[in-house]
PDB file of C-alpha atoms in Angstrom:
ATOM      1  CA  UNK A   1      56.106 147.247 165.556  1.00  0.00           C
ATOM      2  CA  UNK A   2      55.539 143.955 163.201  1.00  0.00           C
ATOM      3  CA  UNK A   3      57.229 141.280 164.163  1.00  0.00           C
ATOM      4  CA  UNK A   4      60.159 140.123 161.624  1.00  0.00           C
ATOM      5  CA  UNK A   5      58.991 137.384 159.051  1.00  0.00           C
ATOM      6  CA  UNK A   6      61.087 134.572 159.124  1.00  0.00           C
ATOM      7  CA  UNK A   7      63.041 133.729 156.110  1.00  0.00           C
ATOM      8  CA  UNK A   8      62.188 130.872 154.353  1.00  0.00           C
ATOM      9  CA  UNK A   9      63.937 127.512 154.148  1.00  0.00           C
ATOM     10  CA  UNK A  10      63.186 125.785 151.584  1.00  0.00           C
ATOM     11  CA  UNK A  11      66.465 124.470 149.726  1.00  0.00           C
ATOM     12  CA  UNK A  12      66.121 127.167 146.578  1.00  0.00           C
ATOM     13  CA  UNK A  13      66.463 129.674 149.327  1.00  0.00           C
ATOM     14  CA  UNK A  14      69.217 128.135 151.485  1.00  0.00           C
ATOM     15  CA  UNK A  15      71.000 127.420 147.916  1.00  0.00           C
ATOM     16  CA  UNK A  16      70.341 131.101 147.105  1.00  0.00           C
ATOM     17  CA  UNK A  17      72.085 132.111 150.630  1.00  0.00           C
ATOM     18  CA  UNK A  18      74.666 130.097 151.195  1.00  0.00           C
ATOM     19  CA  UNK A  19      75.543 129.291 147.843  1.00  0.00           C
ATOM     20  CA  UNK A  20      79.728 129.830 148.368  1.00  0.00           C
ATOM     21  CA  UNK A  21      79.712 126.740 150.785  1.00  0.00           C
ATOM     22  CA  UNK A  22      78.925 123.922 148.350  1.00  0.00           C
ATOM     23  CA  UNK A  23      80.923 125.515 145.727  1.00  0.00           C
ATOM     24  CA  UNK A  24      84.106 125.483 148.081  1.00  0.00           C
ATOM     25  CA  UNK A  25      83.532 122.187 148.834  1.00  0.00           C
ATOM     26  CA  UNK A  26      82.899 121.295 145.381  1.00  0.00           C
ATOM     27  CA  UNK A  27      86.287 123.049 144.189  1.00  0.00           C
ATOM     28  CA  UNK A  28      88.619 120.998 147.718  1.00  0.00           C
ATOM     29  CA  UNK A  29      86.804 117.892 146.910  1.00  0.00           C
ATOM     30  CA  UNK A  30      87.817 118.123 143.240  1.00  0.00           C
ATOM     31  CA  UNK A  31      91.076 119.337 143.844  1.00  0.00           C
ATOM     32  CA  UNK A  32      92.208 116.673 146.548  1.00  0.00           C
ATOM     33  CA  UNK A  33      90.285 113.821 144.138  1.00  0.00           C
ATOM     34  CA  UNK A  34      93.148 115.190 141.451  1.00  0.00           C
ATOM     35  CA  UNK A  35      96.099 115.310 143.161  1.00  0.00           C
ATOM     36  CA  UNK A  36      95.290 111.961 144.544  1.00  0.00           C
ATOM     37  CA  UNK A  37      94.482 109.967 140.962  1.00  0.00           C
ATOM     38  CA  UNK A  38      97.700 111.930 139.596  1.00  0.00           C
ATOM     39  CA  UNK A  39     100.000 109.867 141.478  1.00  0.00           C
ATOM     40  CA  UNK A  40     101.516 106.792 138.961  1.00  0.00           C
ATOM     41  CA  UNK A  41      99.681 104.081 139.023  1.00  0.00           C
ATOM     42  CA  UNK A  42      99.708 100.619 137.575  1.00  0.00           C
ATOM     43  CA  UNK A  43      99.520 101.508 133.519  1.00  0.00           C
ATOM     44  CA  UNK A  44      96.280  99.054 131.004  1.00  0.00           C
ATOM     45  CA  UNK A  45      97.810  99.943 128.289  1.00  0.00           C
ATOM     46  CA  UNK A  46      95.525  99.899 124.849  1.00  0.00           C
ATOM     47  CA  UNK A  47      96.528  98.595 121.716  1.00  0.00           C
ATOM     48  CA  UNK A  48      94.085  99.335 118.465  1.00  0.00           C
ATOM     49  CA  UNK A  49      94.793  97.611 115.069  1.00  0.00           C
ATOM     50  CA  UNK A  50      92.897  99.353 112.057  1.00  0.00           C
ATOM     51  CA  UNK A  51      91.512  96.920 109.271  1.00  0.00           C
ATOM     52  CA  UNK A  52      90.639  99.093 106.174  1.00  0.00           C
ATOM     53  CA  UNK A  53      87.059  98.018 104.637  1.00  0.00           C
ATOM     54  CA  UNK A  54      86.600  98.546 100.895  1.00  0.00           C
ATOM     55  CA  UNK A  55      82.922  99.511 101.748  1.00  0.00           C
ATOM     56  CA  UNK A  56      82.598 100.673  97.812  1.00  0.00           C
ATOM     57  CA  UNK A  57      83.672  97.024  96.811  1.00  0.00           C
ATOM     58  CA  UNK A  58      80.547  95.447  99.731  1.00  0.00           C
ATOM     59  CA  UNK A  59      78.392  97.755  97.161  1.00  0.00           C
ATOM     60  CA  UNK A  60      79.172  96.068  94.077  1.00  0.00           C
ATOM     61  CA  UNK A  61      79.634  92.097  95.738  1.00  0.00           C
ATOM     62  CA  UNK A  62      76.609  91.503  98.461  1.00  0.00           C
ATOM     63  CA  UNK A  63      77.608  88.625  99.165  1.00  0.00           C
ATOM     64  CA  UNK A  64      80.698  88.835 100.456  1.00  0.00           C
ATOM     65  CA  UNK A  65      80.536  89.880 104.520  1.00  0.00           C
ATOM     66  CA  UNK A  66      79.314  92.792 105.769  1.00  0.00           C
ATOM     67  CA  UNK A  67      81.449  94.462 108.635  1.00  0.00           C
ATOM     68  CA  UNK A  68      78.613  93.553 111.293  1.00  0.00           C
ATOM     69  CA  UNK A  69      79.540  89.735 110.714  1.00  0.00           C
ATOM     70  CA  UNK A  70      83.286  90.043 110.695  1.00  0.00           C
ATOM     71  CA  UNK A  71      83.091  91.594 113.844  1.00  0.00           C
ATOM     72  CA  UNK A  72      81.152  89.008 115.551  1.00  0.00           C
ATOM     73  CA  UNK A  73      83.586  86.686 114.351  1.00  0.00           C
ATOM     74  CA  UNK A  74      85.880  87.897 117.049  1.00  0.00           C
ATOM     75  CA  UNK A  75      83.495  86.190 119.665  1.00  0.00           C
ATOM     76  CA  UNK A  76      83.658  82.398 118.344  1.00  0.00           C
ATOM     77  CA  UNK A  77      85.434  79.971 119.784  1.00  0.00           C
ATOM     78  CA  UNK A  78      87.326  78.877 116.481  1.00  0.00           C
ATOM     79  CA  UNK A  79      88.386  82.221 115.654  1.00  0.00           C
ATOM     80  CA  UNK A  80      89.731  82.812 119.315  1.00  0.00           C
ATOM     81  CA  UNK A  81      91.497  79.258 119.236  1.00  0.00           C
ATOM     82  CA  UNK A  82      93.204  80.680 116.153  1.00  0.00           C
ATOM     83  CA  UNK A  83      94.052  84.458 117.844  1.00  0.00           C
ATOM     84  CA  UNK A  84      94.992  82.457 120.928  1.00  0.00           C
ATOM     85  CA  UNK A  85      97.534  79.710 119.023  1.00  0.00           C
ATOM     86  CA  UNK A  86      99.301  82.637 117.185  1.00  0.00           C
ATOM     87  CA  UNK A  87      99.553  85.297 119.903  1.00  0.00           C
ATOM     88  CA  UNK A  88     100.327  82.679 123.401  1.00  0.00           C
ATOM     89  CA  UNK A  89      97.791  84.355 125.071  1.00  0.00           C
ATOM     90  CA  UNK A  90      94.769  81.850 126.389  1.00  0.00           C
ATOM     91  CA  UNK A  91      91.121  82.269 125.123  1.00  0.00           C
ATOM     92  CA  UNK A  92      89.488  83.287 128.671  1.00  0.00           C
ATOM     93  CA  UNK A  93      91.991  86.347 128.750  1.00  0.00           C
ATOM     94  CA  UNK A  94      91.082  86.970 124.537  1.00  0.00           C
ATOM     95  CA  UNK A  95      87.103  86.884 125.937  1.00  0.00           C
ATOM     96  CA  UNK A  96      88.216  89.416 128.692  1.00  0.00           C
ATOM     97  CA  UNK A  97      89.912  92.213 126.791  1.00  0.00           C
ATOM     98  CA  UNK A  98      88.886  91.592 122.997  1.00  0.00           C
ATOM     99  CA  UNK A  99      86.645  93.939 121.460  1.00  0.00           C
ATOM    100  CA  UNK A 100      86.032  95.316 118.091  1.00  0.00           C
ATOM    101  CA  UNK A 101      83.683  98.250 116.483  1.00  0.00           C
ATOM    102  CA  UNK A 102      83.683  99.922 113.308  1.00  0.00           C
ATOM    103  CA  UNK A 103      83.855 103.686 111.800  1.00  0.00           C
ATOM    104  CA  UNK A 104      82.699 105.917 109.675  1.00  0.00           C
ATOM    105  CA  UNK A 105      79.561 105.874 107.354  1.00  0.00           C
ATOM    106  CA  UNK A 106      79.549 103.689 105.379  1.00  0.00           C
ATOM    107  CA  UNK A 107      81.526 101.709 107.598  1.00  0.00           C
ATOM    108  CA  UNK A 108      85.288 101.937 106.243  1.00  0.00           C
ATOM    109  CA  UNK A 109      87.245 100.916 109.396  1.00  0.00           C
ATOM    110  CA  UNK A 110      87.273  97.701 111.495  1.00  0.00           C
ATOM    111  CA  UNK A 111      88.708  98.618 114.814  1.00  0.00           C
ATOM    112  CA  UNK A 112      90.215  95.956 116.543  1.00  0.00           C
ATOM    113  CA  UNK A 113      91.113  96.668 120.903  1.00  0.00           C
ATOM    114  CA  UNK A 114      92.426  95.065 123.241  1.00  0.00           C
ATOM    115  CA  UNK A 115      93.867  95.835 126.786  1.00  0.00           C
ATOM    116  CA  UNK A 116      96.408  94.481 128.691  1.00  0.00           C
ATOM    117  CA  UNK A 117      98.845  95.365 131.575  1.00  0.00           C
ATOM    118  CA  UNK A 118     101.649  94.329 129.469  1.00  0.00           C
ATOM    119  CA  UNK A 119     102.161  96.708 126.423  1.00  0.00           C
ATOM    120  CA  UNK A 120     103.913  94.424 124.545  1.00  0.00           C
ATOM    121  CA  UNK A 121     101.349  91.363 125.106  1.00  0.00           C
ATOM    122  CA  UNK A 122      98.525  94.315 123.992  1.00  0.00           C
ATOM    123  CA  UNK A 123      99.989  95.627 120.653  1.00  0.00           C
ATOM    124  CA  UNK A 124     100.819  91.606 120.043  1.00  0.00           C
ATOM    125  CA  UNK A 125      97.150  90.324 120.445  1.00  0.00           C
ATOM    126  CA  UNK A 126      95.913  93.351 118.450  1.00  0.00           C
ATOM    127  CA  UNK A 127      97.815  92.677 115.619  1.00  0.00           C
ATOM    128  CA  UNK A 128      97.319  88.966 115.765  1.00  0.00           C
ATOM    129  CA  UNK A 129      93.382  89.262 115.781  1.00  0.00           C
ATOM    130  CA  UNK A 130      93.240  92.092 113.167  1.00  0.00           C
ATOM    131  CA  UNK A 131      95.038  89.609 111.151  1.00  0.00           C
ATOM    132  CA  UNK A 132      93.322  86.741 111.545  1.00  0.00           C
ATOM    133  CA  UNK A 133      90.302  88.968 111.481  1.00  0.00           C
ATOM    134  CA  UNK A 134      90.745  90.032 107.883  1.00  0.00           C
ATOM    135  CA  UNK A 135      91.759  86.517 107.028  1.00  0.00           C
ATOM    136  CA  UNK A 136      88.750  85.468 108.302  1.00  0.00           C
ATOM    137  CA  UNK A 137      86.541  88.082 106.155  1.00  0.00           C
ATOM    138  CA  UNK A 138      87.971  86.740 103.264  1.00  0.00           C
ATOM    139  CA  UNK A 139      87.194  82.869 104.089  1.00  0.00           C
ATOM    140  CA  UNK A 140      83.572  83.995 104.461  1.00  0.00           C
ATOM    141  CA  UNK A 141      83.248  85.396 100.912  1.00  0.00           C
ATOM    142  CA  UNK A 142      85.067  82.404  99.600  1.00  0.00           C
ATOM    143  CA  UNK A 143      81.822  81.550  97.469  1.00  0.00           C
ATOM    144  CA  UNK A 144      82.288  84.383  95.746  1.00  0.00           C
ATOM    145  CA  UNK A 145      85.922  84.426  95.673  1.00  0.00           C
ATOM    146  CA  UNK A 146      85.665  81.213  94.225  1.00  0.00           C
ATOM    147  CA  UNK A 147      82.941  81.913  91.544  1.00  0.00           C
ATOM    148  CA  UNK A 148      85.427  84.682  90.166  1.00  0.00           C
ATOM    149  CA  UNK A 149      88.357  82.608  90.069  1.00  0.00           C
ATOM    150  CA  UNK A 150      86.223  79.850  88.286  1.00  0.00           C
ATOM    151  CA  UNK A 151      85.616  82.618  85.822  1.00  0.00           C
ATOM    152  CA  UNK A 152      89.149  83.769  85.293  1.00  0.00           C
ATOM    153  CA  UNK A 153      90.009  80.098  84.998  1.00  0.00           C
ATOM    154  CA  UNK A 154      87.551  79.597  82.105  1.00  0.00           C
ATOM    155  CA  UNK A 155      88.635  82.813  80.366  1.00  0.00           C
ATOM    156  CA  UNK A 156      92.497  81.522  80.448  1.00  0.00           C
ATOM    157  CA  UNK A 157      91.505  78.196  78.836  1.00  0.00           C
ATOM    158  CA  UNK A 158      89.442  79.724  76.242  1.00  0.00           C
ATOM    159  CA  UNK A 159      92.237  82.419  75.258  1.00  0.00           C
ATOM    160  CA  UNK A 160      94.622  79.247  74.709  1.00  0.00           C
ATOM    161  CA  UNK A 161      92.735  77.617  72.658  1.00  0.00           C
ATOM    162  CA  UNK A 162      91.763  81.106  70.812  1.00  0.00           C
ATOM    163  CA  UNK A 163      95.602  81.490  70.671  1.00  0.00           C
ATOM    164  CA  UNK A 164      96.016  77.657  69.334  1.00  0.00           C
ATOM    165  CA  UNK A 165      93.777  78.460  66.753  1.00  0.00           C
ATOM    166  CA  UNK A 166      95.723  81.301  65.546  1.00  0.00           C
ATOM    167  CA  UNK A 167      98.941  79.481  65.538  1.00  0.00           C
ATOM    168  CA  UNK A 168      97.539  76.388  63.384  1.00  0.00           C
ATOM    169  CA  UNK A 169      95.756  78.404  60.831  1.00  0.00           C
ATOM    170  CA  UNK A 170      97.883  81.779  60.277  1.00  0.00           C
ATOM    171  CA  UNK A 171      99.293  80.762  57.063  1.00  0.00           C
ATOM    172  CA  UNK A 172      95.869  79.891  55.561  1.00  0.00           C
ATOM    173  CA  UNK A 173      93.076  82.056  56.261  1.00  0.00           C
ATOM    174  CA  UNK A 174      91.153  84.937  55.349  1.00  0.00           C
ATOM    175  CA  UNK A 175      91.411  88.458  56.588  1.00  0.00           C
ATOM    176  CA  UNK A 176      88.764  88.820  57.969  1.00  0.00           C
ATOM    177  CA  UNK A 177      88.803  85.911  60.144  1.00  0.00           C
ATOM    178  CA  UNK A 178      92.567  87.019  61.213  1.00  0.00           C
ATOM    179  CA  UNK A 179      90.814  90.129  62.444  1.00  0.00           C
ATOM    180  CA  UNK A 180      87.833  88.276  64.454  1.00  0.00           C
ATOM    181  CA  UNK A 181      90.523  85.847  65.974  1.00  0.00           C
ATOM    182  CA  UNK A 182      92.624  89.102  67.109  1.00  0.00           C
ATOM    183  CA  UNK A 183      89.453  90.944  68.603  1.00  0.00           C
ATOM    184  CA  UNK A 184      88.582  87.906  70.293  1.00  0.00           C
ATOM    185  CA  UNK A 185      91.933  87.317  72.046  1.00  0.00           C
ATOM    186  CA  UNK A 186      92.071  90.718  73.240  1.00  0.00           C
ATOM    187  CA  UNK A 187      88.246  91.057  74.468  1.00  0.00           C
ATOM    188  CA  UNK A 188      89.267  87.956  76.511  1.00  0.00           C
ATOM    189  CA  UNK A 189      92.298  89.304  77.891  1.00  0.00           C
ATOM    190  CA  UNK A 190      90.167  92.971  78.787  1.00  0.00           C
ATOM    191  CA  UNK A 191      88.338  89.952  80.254  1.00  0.00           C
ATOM    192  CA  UNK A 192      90.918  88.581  82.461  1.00  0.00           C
ATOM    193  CA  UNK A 193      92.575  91.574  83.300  1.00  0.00           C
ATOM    194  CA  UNK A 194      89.305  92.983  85.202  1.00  0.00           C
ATOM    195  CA  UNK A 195      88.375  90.002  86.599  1.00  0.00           C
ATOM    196  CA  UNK A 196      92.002  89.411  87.978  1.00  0.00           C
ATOM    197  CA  UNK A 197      91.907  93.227  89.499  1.00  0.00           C
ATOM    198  CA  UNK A 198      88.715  92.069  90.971  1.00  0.00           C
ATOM    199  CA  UNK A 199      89.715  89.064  92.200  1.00  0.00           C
ATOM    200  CA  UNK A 200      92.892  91.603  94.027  1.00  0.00           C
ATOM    201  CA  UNK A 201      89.869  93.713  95.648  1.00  0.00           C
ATOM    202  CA  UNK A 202      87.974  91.262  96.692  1.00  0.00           C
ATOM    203  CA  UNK A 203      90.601  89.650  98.499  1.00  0.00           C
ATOM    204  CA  UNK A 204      91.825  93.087  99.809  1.00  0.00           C
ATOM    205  CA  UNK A 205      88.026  94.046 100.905  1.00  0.00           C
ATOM    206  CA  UNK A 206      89.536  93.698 104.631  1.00  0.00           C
ATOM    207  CA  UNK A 207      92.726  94.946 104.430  1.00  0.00           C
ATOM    208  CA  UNK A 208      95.382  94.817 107.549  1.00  0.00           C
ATOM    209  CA  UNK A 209      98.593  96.727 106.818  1.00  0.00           C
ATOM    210  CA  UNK A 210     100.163  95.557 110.618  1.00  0.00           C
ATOM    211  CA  UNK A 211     100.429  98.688 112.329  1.00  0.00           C
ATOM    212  CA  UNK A 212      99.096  99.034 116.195  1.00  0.00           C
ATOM    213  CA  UNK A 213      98.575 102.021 118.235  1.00  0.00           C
ATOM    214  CA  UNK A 214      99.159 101.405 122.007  1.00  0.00           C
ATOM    215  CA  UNK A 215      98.319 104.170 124.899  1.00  0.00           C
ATOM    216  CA  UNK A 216      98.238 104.001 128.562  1.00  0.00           C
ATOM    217  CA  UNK A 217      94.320 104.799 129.205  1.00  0.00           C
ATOM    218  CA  UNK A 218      94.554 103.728 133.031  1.00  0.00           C
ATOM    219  CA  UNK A 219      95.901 107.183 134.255  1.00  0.00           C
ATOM    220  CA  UNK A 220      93.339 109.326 132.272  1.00  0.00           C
ATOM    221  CA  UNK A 221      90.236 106.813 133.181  1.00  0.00           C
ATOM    222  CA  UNK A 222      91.392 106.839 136.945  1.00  0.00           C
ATOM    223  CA  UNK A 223      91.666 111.024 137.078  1.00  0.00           C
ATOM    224  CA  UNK A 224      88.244 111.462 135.865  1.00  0.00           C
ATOM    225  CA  UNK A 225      86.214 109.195 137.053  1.00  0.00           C
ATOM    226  CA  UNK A 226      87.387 110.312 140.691  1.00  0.00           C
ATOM    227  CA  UNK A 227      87.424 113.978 139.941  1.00  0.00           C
ATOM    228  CA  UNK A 228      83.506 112.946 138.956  1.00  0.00           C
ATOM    229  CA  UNK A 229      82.833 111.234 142.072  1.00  0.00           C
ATOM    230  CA  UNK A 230      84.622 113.729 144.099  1.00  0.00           C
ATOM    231  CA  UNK A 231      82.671 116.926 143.572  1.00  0.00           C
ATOM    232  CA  UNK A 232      79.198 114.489 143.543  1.00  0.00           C
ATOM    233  CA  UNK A 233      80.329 113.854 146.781  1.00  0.00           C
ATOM    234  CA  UNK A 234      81.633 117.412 147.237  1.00  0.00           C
ATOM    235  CA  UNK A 235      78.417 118.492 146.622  1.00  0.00           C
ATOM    236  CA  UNK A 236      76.000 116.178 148.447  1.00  0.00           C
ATOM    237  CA  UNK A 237      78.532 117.679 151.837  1.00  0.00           C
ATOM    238  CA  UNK A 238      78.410 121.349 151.066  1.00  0.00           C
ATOM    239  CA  UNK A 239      74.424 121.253 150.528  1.00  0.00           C
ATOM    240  CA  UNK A 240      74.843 119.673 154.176  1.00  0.00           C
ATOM    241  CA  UNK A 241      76.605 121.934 155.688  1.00  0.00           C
ATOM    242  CA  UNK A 242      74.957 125.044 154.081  1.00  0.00           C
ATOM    243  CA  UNK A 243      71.667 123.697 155.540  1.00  0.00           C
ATOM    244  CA  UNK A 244      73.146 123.129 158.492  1.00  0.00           C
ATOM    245  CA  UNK A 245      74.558 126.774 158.878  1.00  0.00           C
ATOM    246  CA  UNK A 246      70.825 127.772 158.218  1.00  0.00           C
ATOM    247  CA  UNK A 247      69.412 125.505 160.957  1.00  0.00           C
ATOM    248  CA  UNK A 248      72.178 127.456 163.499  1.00  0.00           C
ATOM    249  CA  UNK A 249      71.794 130.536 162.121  1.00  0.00           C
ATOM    250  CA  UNK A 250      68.129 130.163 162.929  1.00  0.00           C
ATOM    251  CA  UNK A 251      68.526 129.347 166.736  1.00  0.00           C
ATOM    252  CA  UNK A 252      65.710 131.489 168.606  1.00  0.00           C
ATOM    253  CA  UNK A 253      67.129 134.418 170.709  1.00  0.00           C
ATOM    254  CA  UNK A 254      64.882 136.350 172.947  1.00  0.00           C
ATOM    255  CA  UNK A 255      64.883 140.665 171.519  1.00  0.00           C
ATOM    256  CA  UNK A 256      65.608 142.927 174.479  1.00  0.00           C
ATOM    257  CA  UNK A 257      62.306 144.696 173.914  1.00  0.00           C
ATOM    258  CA  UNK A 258      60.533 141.385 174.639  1.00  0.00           C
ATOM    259  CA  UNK A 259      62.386 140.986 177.578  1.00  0.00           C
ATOM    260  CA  UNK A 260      60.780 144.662 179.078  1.00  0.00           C
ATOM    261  CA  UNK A 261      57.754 143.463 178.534  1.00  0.00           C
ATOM    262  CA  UNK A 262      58.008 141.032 180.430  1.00  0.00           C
ATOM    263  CA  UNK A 263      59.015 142.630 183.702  1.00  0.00           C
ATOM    264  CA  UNK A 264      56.600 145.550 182.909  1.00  0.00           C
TER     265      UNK A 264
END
């Protein structure tokens, strides 16, 4: 009779065997891991304030800011001075928990986040640094803020003296120059009227309307990431202990038919 081939042992086969062990482990690991991070726990609560970006507006005026710059605005020291003056809260703890990124494409939302153990103190610095964020955005397109409102300024002292005009010479002209002088006025005040909208936009590019949205992320954060490292962990043990039933399973033990043999 042939003698019985031993099975192999290589960890595909041993897998292939004794595959129920790691997956039991696997399943008590991430169960335990669960019911452990479910207990309450001390909140971070995390407040998010929205700044709405004209990015349509960016289109038409390059040179006002692009969202890339405002947000790394957040980071300088004179900008945190100012978030840090308004909200009580000091700069080091600002650097700590201050973030901002952006949404959408084109971008069309500035988020602004920050976390804090106190909900109140979160929603408040939020609010405070989208706020001083958008203000911000519009000091850096002041250039172009300010060529507009030179504009607009020009315009109104042109349509006065258009309208001074009129008033000193309506008894005593022609027709046809009462009709230029009335075209002109209103051409200048189509004039103003779009460049004061614009002027509302431009100002409005970065636009914070004050509302926050605050969560508790610490509970949700804490249940994955040790359901995660539970059934790694789970795993690494039941591959263990699968190859370790294989290694008993395999102890040598002497056939009966060997053992006639011998006396014979």
């Amino acid at each position: 009779m042939a003698p019985r081939q031993p099975e192999p042992r290589s960890w595909d086969a041993v897998v292939r065997r004794e595959w129920w062990i790691p997956l039991l482990v696997v399943a008590l690991a991430a169960t335990l891991a669960l019911a452990l991070s479910s207990r309450p726990g001390e909140p971070l609560y995390e407040a998010r304030a929205v700044i709405a970006i004209d990015s349509s507006f960016l289109q038409k005026y390059p040179d006002l800011p692009r969202p890339d710059h405002v947000m790394q605005e957040v980071q300088k020291d004179g900008v945190l001075a100012r978030i840090a003056e308004e909200s009580g809260v000091s700069t080091e703890t600002l650097s700590a928990g201050l973030s901002t990124y952006t949404l959408d494409d084109p971008q069309s939302r500035l988020v602004v986040r920050f976390r804090s153990r106190d909900e109140s103190e979160a929603a408040g610095v939020a609010a405070v640094a989208a706020k001083v964020l958008a203000e911000r955005a519009i000091e850096m397109g002041g250039a172009e803020i300010r060529a507009l409102e030179g504009r607009i300024e020009d315009t109104e002292k042109s349509l006065t003296a258009v309208r001074k005009i009129d008033n000193q010479t309506s008894g005593r002209r022609s027709a046809e120059l009462s009709l230029d002088i009335v075209a002109t006025q209103w051409q200048m005040r189509m004039k103003l009227y779009e460049d004061k909208l614009a002027l509302r936009q431009m100002r409005s590019t970065y636009y914070y309307n004050g509302n926050v949205a605050t969560e508790d992320v610490a509970p949700a954060r804490r249940r994955g990431s040790s359901v995660a490292t539970a059934a790694v962990l789970g795993l690494v043990l039941g591959l263990v202990l699968a190859a370790l039933r294989e290694v008993l399973s395999a102890s040598p033990t002497r056939a009966p038919s060997d053992d006639a043999e011998q006396r014979s």
